[in-house]
PDB file of C-alpha atoms in Angstrom:
ATOM      1  CA  LYS H 243     204.348 225.781  76.808  1.00 49.00           C
ATOM      2  CA  VAL H 244     205.785 222.403  75.248  1.00 48.00           C
ATOM      3  CA  SER H 245     208.899 222.057  73.428  1.00 43.00           C
ATOM      4  CA  LEU H 246     209.722 219.554  71.022  1.00 48.00           C
ATOM      5  CA  SER H 247     213.287 218.285  69.992  1.00 45.00           C
ATOM      6  CA  ILE H 248     213.903 215.900  67.235  1.00 49.00           C
ATOM      7  CA  ALA H 249     217.031 213.990  67.086  1.00 51.00           C
ATOM      8  CA  THR H 250     218.337 212.267  64.034  1.00 55.00           C
ATOM      9  CA  PHE H 251     220.433 209.217  64.284  1.00 57.00           C
ATOM     10  CA  SER H 252     222.796 207.493  62.015  1.00 59.00           C
ATOM     11  CA  ALA H 253     225.041 204.845  62.769  1.00 62.00           C
ATOM     12  CA  ALA H 254     228.056 203.310  60.941  1.00 61.00           C
ATOM     13  CA  LYS H 255     230.035 200.629  61.926  1.00 64.00           C
ATOM     14  CA  VAL H 256     233.677 201.815  61.368  1.00 62.00           C
ATOM     15  CA  ARG H 257     236.228 199.954  62.918  1.00 72.00           C
ATOM     16  CA  LYS H 258     239.159 202.077  61.918  1.00 83.00           C
ATOM     17  CA  ILE H 259     238.569 205.747  63.051  1.00 87.00           C
ATOM     18  CA  ASP H 260     240.871 208.581  62.090  1.00 91.00           C
ATOM     19  CA  VAL H 261     241.105 212.559  62.234  1.00 93.00           C
ATOM     20  CA  PHE H 262     239.714 212.753  58.747  1.00 93.00           C
ATOM     21  CA  ARG H 263     236.663 210.779  59.069  1.00 90.00           C
ATOM     22  CA  VAL H 264     236.003 212.444  62.379  1.00 92.00           C
ATOM     23  CA  ARG H 265     236.464 216.055  60.886  1.00 94.00           C
ATOM     24  CA  GLU H 266     234.456 214.909  57.830  1.00 92.00           C
ATOM     25  CA  ALA H 267     231.254 213.960  59.800  1.00 90.00           C
ATOM     26  CA  GLN H 268     231.670 217.104  62.196  1.00 92.00           C
ATOM     27  CA  ASP H 269     232.000 219.292  59.173  1.00 94.00           C
ATOM     28  CA  LEU H 270     228.691 217.675  57.892  1.00 92.00           C
ATOM     29  CA  GLY H 271     227.224 218.785  61.274  1.00 92.00           C
ATOM     30  CA  LEU H 272     227.118 215.334  62.539  1.00 89.00           C
ATOM     31  CA  LYS H 273     227.977 214.191  66.084  1.00 90.00           C
ATOM     32  CA  VAL H 274     230.754 211.453  66.373  1.00 90.00           C
ATOM     33  CA  ASN H 275     230.047 208.986  69.203  1.00 90.00           C
ATOM     34  CA  VAL H 276     232.383 206.003  69.825  1.00 91.00           C
ATOM     35  CA  TRP H 277     231.436 202.959  71.840  1.00 88.00           C
ATOM     36  CA  THR H 278     232.304 200.731  73.964  1.00 91.00           C
ATOM     37  CA  VAL H 279     235.633 202.250  74.488  1.00 93.00           C
ATOM     38  CA  ASN H 280     237.061 200.991  77.563  1.00 94.00           C
ATOM     39  CA  ASN H 281     240.985 200.511  77.165  1.00 95.00           C
ATOM     40  CA  PRO H 282     242.857 203.578  78.456  1.00 96.00           C
ATOM     41  CA  GLU H 283     244.859 203.616  75.409  1.00 95.00           C
ATOM     42  CA  HIS H 284     241.852 203.632  73.027  1.00 93.00           C
ATOM     43  CA  ILE H 285     240.093 206.390  75.279  1.00 95.00           C
ATOM     44  CA  SER H 286     243.158 208.519  74.908  1.00 96.00           C
ATOM     45  CA  GLN H 287     243.044 208.161  71.220  1.00 95.00           C
ATOM     46  CA  MET H 288     239.474 208.918  70.955  1.00 95.00           C
ATOM     47  CA  LEU H 289     240.070 212.168  73.117  1.00 96.00           C
ATOM     48  CA  ASP H 290     242.873 213.102  70.668  1.00 96.00           C
ATOM     49  CA  LEU H 291     240.633 212.843  67.774  1.00 96.00           C
ATOM     50  CA  LYS H 292     238.240 214.879  69.458  1.00 95.00           C
ATOM     51  CA  VAL H 293     235.236 212.848  69.192  1.00 94.00           C
ATOM     52  CA  ASP H 294     231.935 214.272  70.491  1.00 94.00           C
ATOM     53  CA  PHE H 295     230.918 211.424  72.640  1.00 93.00           C
ATOM     54  CA  ILE H 296     232.619 208.398  74.155  1.00 94.00           C
ATOM     55  CA  THR H 297     230.285 205.575  75.275  1.00 92.00           C
ATOM     56  CA  THR H 298     232.103 203.277  77.978  1.00 93.00           C
ATOM     57  CA  ASP H 299     231.720 201.197  81.020  1.00 95.00           C
ATOM     58  CA  VAL H 300     234.461 203.491  83.055  1.00 95.00           C
ATOM     59  CA  PRO H 301     232.885 206.947  82.785  1.00 95.00           C
ATOM     60  CA  VAL H 302     235.221 208.074  85.606  1.00 95.00           C
ATOM     61  CA  LEU H 303     238.302 207.279  83.957  1.00 96.00           C
ATOM     62  CA  VAL H 304     237.283 209.045  80.836  1.00 96.00           C
ATOM     63  CA  ARG H 305     236.424 212.085  82.655  1.00 95.00           C
ATOM     64  CA  GLU H 306     239.690 212.021  84.477  1.00 96.00           C
ATOM     65  CA  MET H 307     241.576 211.297  81.327  1.00 96.00           C
ATOM     66  CA  SER H 308     239.575 214.550  79.576  1.00 95.00           C
ATOM     67  CA  GLN H 309     240.512 217.057  82.163  1.00 93.00           C
TER      68      GLN H 309
END
């Protein structure tokens, strides 16, 4: 048995992200991914906004901060 998954991808370059933009995208069924977030203060902000994915060069730090 073979399963097929199809992913859709849409990218928007948004320099200023806020809770309203995150919630609006998530309410539309979209996942919110931010990248490349390496600064601890910015990581904390993204965690507070409850984005779906954080792309980073410091994944251990993101994991520690998210627990």
